[in-house]
Tab-separated table of C-alpha atoms and ligand atoms in Angstrom:
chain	number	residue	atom	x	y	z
A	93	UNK	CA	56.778	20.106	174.927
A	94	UNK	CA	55.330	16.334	174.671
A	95	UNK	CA	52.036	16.140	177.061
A	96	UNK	CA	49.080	13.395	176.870
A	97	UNK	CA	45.932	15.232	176.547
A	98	UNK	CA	42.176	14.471	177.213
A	99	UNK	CA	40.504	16.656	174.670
A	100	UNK	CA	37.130	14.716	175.073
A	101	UNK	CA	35.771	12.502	178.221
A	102	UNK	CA	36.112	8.940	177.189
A	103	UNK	CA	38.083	9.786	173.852
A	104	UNK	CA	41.758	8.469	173.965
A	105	UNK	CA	44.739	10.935	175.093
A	106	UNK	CA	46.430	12.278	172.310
A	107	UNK	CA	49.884	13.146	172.592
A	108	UNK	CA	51.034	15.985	170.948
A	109	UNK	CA	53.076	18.995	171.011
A	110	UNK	CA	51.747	21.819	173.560
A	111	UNK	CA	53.310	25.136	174.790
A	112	UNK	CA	55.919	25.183	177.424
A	113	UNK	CA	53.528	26.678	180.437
A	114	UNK	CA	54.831	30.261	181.418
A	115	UNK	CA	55.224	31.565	184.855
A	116	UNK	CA	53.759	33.870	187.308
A	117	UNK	CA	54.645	35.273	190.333
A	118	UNK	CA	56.132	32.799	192.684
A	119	UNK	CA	55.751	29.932	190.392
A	120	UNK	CA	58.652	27.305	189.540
A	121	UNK	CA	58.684	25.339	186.218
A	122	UNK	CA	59.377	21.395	186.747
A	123	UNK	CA	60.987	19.448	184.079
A	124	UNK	CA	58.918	16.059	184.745
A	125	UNK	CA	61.277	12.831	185.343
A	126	UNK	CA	58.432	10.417	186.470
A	127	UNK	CA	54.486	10.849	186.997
A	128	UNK	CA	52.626	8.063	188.752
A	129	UNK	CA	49.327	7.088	187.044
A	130	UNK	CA	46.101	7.322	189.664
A	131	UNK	CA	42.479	5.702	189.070
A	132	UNK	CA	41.453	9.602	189.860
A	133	UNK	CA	43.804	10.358	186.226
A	134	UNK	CA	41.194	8.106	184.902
A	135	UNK	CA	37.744	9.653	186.593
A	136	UNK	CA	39.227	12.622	184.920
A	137	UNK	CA	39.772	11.580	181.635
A	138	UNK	CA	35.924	9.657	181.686
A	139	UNK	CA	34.111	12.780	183.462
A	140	UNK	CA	33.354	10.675	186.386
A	141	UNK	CA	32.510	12.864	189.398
A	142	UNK	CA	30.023	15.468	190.272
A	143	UNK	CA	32.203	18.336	189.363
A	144	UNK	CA	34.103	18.004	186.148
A	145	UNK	CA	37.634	19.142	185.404
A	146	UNK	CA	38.559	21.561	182.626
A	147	UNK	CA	39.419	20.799	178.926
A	148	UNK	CA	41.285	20.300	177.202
A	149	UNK	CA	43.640	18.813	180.106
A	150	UNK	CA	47.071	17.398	180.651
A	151	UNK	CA	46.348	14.423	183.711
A	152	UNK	CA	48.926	13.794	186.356
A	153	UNK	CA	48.934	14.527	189.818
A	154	UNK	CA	52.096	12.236	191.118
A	155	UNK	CA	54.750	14.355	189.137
A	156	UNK	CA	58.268	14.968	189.927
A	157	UNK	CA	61.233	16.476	188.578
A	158	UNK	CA	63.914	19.081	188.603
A	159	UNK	CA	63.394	22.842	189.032
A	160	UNK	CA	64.111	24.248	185.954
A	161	UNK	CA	63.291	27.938	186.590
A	162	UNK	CA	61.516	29.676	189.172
A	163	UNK	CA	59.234	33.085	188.204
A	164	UNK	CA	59.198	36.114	190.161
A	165	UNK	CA	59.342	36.036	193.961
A	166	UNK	CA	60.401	32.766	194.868
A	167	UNK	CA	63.170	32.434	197.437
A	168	UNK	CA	62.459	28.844	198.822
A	169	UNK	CA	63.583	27.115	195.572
A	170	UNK	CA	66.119	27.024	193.503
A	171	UNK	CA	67.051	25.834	189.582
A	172	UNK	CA	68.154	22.139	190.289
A	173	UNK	CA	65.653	21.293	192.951
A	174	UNK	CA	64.228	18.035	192.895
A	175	UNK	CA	60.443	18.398	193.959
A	176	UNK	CA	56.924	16.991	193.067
A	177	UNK	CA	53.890	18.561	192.234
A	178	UNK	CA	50.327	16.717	194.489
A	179	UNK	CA	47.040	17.067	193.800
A	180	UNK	CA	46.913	20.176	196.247
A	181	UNK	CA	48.255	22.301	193.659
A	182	UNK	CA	47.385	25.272	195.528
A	183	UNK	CA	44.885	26.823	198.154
A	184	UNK	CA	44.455	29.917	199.025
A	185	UNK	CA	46.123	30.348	202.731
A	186	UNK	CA	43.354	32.879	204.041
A	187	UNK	CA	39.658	30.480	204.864
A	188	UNK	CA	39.053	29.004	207.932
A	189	UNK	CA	40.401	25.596	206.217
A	190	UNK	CA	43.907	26.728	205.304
A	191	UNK	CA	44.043	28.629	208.704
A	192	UNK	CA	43.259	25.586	210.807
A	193	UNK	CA	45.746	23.942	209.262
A	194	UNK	CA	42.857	21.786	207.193
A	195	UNK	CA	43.805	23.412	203.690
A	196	UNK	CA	42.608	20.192	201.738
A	197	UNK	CA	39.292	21.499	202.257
A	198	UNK	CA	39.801	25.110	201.121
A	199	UNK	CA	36.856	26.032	198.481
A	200	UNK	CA	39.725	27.850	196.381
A	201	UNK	CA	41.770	25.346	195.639
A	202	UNK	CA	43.486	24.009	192.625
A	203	UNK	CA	44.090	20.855	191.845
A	204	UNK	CA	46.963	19.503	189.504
A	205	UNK	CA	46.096	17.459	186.351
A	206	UNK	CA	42.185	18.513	187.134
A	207	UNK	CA	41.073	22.040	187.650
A	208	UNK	CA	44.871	22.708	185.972
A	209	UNK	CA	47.112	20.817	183.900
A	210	UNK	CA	49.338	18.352	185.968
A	211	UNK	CA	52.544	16.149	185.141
A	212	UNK	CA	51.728	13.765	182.001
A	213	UNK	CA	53.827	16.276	180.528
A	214	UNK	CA	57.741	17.147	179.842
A	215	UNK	CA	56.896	20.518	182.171
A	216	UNK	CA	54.331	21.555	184.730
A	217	UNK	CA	54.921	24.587	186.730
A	218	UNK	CA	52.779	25.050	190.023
A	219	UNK	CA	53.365	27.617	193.038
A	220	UNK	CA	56.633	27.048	194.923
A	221	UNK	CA	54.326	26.839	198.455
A	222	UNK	CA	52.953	24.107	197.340
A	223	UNK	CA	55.690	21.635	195.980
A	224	UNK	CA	57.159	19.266	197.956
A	225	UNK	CA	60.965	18.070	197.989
A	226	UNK	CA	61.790	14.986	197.162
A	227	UNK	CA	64.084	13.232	199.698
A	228	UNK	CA	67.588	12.577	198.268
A	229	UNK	CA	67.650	9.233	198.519
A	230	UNK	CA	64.758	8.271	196.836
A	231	UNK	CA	64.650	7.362	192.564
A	232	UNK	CA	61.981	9.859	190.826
A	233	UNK	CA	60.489	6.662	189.692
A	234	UNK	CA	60.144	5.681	193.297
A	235	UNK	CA	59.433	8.557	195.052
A	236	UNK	CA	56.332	9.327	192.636
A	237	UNK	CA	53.510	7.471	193.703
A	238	UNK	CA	53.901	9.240	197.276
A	239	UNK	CA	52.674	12.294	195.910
A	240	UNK	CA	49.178	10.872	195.963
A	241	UNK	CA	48.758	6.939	196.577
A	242	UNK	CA	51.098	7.886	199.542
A	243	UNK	CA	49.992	11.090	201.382
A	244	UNK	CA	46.019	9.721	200.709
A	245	UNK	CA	46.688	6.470	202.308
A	246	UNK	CA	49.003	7.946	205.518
A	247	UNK	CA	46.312	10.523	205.917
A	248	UNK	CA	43.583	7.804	205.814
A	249	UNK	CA	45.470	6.060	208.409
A	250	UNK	CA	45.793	8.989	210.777
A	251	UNK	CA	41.696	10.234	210.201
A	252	UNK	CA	41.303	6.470	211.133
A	253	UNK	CA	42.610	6.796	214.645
A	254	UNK	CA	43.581	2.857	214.794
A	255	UNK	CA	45.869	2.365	217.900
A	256	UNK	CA	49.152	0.185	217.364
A	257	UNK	CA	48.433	-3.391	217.939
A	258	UNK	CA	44.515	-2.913	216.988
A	259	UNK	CA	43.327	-3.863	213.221
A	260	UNK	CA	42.774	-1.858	210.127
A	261	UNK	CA	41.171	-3.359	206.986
A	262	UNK	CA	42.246	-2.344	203.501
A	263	UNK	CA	39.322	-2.650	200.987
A	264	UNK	CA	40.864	-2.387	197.044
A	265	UNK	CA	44.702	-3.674	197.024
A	266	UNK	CA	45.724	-1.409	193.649
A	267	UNK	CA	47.825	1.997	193.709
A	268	UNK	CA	46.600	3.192	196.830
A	269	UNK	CA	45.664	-0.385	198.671
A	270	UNK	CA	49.141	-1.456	198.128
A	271	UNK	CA	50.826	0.928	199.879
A	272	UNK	CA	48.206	2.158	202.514
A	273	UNK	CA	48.865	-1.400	204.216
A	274	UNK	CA	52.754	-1.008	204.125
A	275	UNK	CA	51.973	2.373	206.160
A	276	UNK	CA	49.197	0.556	208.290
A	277	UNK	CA	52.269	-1.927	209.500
A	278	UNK	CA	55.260	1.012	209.909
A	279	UNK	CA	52.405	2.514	211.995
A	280	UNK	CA	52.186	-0.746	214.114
A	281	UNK	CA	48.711	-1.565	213.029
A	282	UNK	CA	47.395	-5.074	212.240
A	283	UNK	CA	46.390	-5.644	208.696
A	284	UNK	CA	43.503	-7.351	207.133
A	285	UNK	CA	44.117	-7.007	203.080
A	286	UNK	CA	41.100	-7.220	201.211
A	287	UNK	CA	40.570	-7.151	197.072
A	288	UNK	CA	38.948	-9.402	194.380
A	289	UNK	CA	42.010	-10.441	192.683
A	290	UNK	CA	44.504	-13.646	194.208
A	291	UNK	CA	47.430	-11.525	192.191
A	292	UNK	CA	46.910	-8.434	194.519
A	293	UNK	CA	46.468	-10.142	197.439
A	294	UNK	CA	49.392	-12.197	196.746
A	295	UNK	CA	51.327	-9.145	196.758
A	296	UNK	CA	49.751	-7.659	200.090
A	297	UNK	CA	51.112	-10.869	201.553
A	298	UNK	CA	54.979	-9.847	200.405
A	299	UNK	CA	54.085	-6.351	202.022
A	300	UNK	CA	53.248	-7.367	205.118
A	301	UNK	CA	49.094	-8.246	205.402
A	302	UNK	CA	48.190	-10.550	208.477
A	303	UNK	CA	45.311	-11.371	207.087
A	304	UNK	CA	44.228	-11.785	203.038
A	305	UNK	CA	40.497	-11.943	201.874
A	306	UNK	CA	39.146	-12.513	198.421
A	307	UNK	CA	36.106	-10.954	198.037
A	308	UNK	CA	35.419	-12.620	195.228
A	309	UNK	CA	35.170	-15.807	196.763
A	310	UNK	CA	34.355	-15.737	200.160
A	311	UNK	CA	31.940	-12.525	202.296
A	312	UNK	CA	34.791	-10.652	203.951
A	313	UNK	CA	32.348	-9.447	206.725
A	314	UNK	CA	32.113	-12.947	207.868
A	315	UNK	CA	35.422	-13.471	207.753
A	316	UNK	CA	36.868	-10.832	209.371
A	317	UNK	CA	34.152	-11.054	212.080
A	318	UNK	CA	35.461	-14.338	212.187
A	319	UNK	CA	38.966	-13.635	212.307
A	320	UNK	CA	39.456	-10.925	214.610
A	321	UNK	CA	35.649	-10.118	215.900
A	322	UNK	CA	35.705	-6.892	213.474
A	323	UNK	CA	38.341	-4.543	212.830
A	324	UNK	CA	39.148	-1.221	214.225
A	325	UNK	CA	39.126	0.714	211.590
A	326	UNK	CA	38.720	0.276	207.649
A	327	UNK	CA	40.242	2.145	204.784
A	328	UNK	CA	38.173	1.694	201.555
A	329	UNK	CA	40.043	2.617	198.348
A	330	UNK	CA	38.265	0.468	195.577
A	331	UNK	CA	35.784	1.575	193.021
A	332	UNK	CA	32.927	0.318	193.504
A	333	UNK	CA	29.958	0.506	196.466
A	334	UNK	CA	30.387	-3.367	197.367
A	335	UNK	CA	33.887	-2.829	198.819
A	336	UNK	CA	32.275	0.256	200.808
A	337	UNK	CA	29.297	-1.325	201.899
A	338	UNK	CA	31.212	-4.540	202.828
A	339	UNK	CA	33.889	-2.208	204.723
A	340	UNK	CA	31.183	-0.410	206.955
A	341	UNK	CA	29.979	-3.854	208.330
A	342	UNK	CA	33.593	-4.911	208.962
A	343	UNK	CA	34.129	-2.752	211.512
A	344	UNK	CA	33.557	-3.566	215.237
A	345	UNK	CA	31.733	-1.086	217.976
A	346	UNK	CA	33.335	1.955	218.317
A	347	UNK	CA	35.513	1.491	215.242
A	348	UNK	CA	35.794	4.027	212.087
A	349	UNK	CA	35.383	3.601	208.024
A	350	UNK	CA	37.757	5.862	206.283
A	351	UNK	CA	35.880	6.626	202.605
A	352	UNK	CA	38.660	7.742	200.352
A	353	UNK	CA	38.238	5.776	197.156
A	354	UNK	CA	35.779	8.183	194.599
A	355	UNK	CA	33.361	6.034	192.591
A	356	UNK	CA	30.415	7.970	191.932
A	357	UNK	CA	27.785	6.271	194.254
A	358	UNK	CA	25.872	6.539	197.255
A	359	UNK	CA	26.408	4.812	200.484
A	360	UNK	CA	23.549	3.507	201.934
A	361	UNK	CA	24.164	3.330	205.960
A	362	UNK	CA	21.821	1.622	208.461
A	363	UNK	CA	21.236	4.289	210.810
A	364	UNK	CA	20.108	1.607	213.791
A	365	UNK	CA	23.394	-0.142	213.762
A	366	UNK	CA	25.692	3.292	213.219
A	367	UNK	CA	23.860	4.344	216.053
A	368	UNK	CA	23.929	1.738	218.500
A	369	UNK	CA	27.383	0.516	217.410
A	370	UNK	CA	28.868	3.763	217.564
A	371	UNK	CA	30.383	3.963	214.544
A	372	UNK	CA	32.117	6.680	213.023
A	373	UNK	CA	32.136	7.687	208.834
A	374	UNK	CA	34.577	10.062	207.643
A	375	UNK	CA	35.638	11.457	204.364
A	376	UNK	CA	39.335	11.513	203.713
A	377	UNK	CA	40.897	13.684	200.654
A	378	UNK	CA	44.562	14.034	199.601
A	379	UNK	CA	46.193	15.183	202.879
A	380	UNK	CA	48.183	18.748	203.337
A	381	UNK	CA	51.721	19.595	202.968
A	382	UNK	CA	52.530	18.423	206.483
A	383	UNK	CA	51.136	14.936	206.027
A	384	UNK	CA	52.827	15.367	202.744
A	385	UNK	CA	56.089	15.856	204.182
A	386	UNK	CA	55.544	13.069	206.763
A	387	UNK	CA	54.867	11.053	204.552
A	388	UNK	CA	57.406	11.832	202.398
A	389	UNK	CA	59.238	10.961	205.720
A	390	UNK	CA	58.579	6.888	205.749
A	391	UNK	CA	59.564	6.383	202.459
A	392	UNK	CA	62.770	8.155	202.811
A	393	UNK	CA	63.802	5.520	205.912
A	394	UNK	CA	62.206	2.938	203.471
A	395	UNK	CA	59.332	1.993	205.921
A	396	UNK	CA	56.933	1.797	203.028
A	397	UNK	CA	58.142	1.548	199.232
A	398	UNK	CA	55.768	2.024	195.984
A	399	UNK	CA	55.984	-1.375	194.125
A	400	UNK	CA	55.988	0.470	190.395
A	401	UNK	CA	56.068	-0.636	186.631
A	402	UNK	CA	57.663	2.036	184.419
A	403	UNK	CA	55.961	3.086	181.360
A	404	UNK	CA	56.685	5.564	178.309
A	405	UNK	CA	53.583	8.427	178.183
A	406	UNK	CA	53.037	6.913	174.882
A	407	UNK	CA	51.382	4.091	176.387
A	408	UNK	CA	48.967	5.701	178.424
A	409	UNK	CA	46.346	4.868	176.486
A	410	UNK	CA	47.543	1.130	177.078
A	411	UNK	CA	48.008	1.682	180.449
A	412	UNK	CA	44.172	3.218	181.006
A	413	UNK	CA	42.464	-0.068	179.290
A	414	UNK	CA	44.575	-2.274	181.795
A	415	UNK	CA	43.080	0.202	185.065
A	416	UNK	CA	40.035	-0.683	183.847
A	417	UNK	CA	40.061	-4.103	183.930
A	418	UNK	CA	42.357	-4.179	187.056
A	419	UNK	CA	45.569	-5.435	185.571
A	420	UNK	CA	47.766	-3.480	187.088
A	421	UNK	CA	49.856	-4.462	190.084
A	422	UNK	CA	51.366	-1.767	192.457
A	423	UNK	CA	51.445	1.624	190.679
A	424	UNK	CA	52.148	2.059	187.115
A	425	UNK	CA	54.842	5.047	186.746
A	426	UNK	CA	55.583	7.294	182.960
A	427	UNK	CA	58.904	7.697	182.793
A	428	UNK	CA	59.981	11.333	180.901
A	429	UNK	CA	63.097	11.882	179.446
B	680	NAD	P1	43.404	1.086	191.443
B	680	NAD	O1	42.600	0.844	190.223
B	680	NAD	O2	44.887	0.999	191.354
B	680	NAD	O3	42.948	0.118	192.635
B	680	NAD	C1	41.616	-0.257	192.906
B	680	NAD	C2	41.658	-1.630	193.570
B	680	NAD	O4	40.354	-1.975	194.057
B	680	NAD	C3	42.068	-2.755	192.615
B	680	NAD	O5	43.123	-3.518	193.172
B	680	NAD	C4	40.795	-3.594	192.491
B	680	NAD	O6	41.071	-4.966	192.237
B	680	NAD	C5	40.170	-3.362	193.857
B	680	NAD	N1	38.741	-3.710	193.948
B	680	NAD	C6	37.784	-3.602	193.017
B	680	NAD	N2	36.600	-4.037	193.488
B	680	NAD	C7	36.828	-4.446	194.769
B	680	NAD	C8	36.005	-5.001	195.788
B	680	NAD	N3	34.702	-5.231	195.601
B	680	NAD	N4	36.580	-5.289	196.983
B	680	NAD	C9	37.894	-5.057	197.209
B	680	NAD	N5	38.708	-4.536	196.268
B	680	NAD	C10	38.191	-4.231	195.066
B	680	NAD	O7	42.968	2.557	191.935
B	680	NAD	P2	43.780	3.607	192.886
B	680	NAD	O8	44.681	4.444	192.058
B	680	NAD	O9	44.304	2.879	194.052
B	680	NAD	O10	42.551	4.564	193.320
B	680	NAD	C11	41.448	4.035	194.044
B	680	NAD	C12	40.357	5.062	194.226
B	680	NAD	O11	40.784	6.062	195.145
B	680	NAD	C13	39.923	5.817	192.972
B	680	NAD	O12	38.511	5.987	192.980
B	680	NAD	C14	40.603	7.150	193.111
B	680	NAD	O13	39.971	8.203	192.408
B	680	NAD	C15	40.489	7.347	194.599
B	680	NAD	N6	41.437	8.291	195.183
B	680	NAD	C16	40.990	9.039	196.226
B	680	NAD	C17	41.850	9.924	196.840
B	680	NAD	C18	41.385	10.747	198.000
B	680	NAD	O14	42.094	11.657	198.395
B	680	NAD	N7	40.247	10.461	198.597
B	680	NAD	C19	43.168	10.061	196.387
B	680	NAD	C20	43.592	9.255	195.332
B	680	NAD	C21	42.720	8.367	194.745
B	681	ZN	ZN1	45.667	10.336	193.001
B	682	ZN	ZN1	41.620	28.338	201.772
């Protein structure tokens, strides 16, 4: 099969031929229509973070397809299912995590297109527990980016605890931003859509954003203190501290900052002002099948949609440089024949 392949951190992909991946014991084998492209695709491929994935490695954690065999053991899916493969690849159902119903934190999990290969691929296979379906009315192309950008985002929204009618800033307007505020509104959440680039914010406008900050050219502390006296609750899902440090001080007394974008920094907090403020910091990661399913959910009744540019997995490489530089709009989406 055809896969894009980080042999090397910070070396190009290269695609080339690689086995078709055999199955186990309650394992299904996906033939890969469509396989968003995440910033985390790109931590991978560099090394970024703390703890490093394995190598060689086939990226991709937004992948979905159709069932085209199922090992051993499986009796929830069949040959012709259409499904998608998350970064929750699998986990193993027995710690106090997976049994409180918090199996995004399980210490034995795997993780798709990181601690094993993922969907930039013609195949993946990945334990039938873990796939999700993909509602019937939704494109694969579509329906991708839900798998991760999605799920984070919806989960983020929930960890934030903002009440309907009270505000929630987005901090970074890219794959994640764009669609985190299109949940923020079906919730019934007022939006405050932050980035360093007019084109994104542009965008957050069509989807919905109350408010629009450039970062770039004015302090968006100042102006959302300005705006709205501080918002409830702030999602940041750039890359880089600024945006974090900047989203801590938006947030009024009593109020929450959701840390869910990964660049590999510290976050310096005043402990005076989280103290007498009352604020709350919390770490959000992926979310779990249920949140998965949910918000699988909202896209289905087309409360939030993934604004997407499709690509051939040739151009990954292509697609990578632009990430980088922050010239891509919405999600970018490899298309697989
Ligand atoms: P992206 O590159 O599509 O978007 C990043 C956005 O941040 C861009 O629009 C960029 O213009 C904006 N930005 C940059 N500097 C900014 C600043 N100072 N202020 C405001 N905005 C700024 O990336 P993505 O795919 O949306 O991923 C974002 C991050 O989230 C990555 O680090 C990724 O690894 C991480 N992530 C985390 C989880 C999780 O579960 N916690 C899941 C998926 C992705
Ligand atoms: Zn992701
Ligand atoms: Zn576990």
């Amino acid at each position: 099969m055809k896969a894009a392949v980080v042999n090397q951190f910070h070396e190009k992909l290269e695609i080339k031929e690689v086995p078709i991946p055999e199955l186990e014991h309650g394992e299904v084998l996906v033939k890969i229509k469509a396989c968003g492209v995440c910033h985390t695709d790109l931590h991978a491929a560099h090394g970024d973070w703390p703890v490093k994935p394995k190598l060689p490695l086939i990226p991709g954690h937004e992948g979905v397809g159709v069932i085209e065999s199922v090992g051993p053991g499986v009796t929830s899916l069949k040959v012709g299912d259409r499904v998608g493969i998350p970064w929750l690849y699998s986990a193993c159902g027995e710690c106090e995590y997976c049994l409180s119903g918090r199996e995004t934190l399980c210490q034995s999990q795997q993780n798709a297109g990181y601690s094993v290969d993922g969907g930039y691929a013609e195949y993946c296979k990945a334990p039938a527990a873990y796939v999700a379906k993909v509602p019937d009315n939704l494109s694969f192309e579509e329906v991708a980016p839900i798998f991760c950008a999605g799920v984070t985002t919806y989960k983020a929204l929930k960890v934030a605890n903002v009440a309907p009618g009270e505000w929630v800033a987005i901090y970074g307007i890219g794959g994640l931003g764009h669609i985190a505020l299109q949940y923020a509104k079906a919730m019934g959440m007022n939006v405050v859509a932050v980035d360093i680039q007019d084109d994104k914010l542009e965008l957050a406008k069509e989807l919905g954003a109350d408010i629009t900050i450039n970062g770039r050219n004015v302090d968006p502390v100042e102006a959302i203190e300005q705006a709205v006296g501080g918002v409830h609750g702030a999602v940041s899902v750039a890359v880089t501290k600024k945006a974090f440090e900047q989203a801590y001080r938006s947030v009024r007394r009593g109020g929450s900052l959701v840390v869910v974008g990964l660049p590999n920094d510290e976050l310096p907090i005043p402990i005076f002002d989280t103290v007498l403020n009352g604020v709350t910091v919390k770490g959000s990661i992926v979310g779990t099948r249920k949140d998965l399913q949910e918000a699988l959910d909202f896209a289905a009744r087309g409360k939030v949609k993934a604004i997407i540019e499709t690509q051939p997995l040739d151009k990954i490489n292509e697609i990578f440089d632009r990430m980088v530089n922050g010239q891509i709009n919405g999600r970018v989406v490899l298309t697989l024949e």
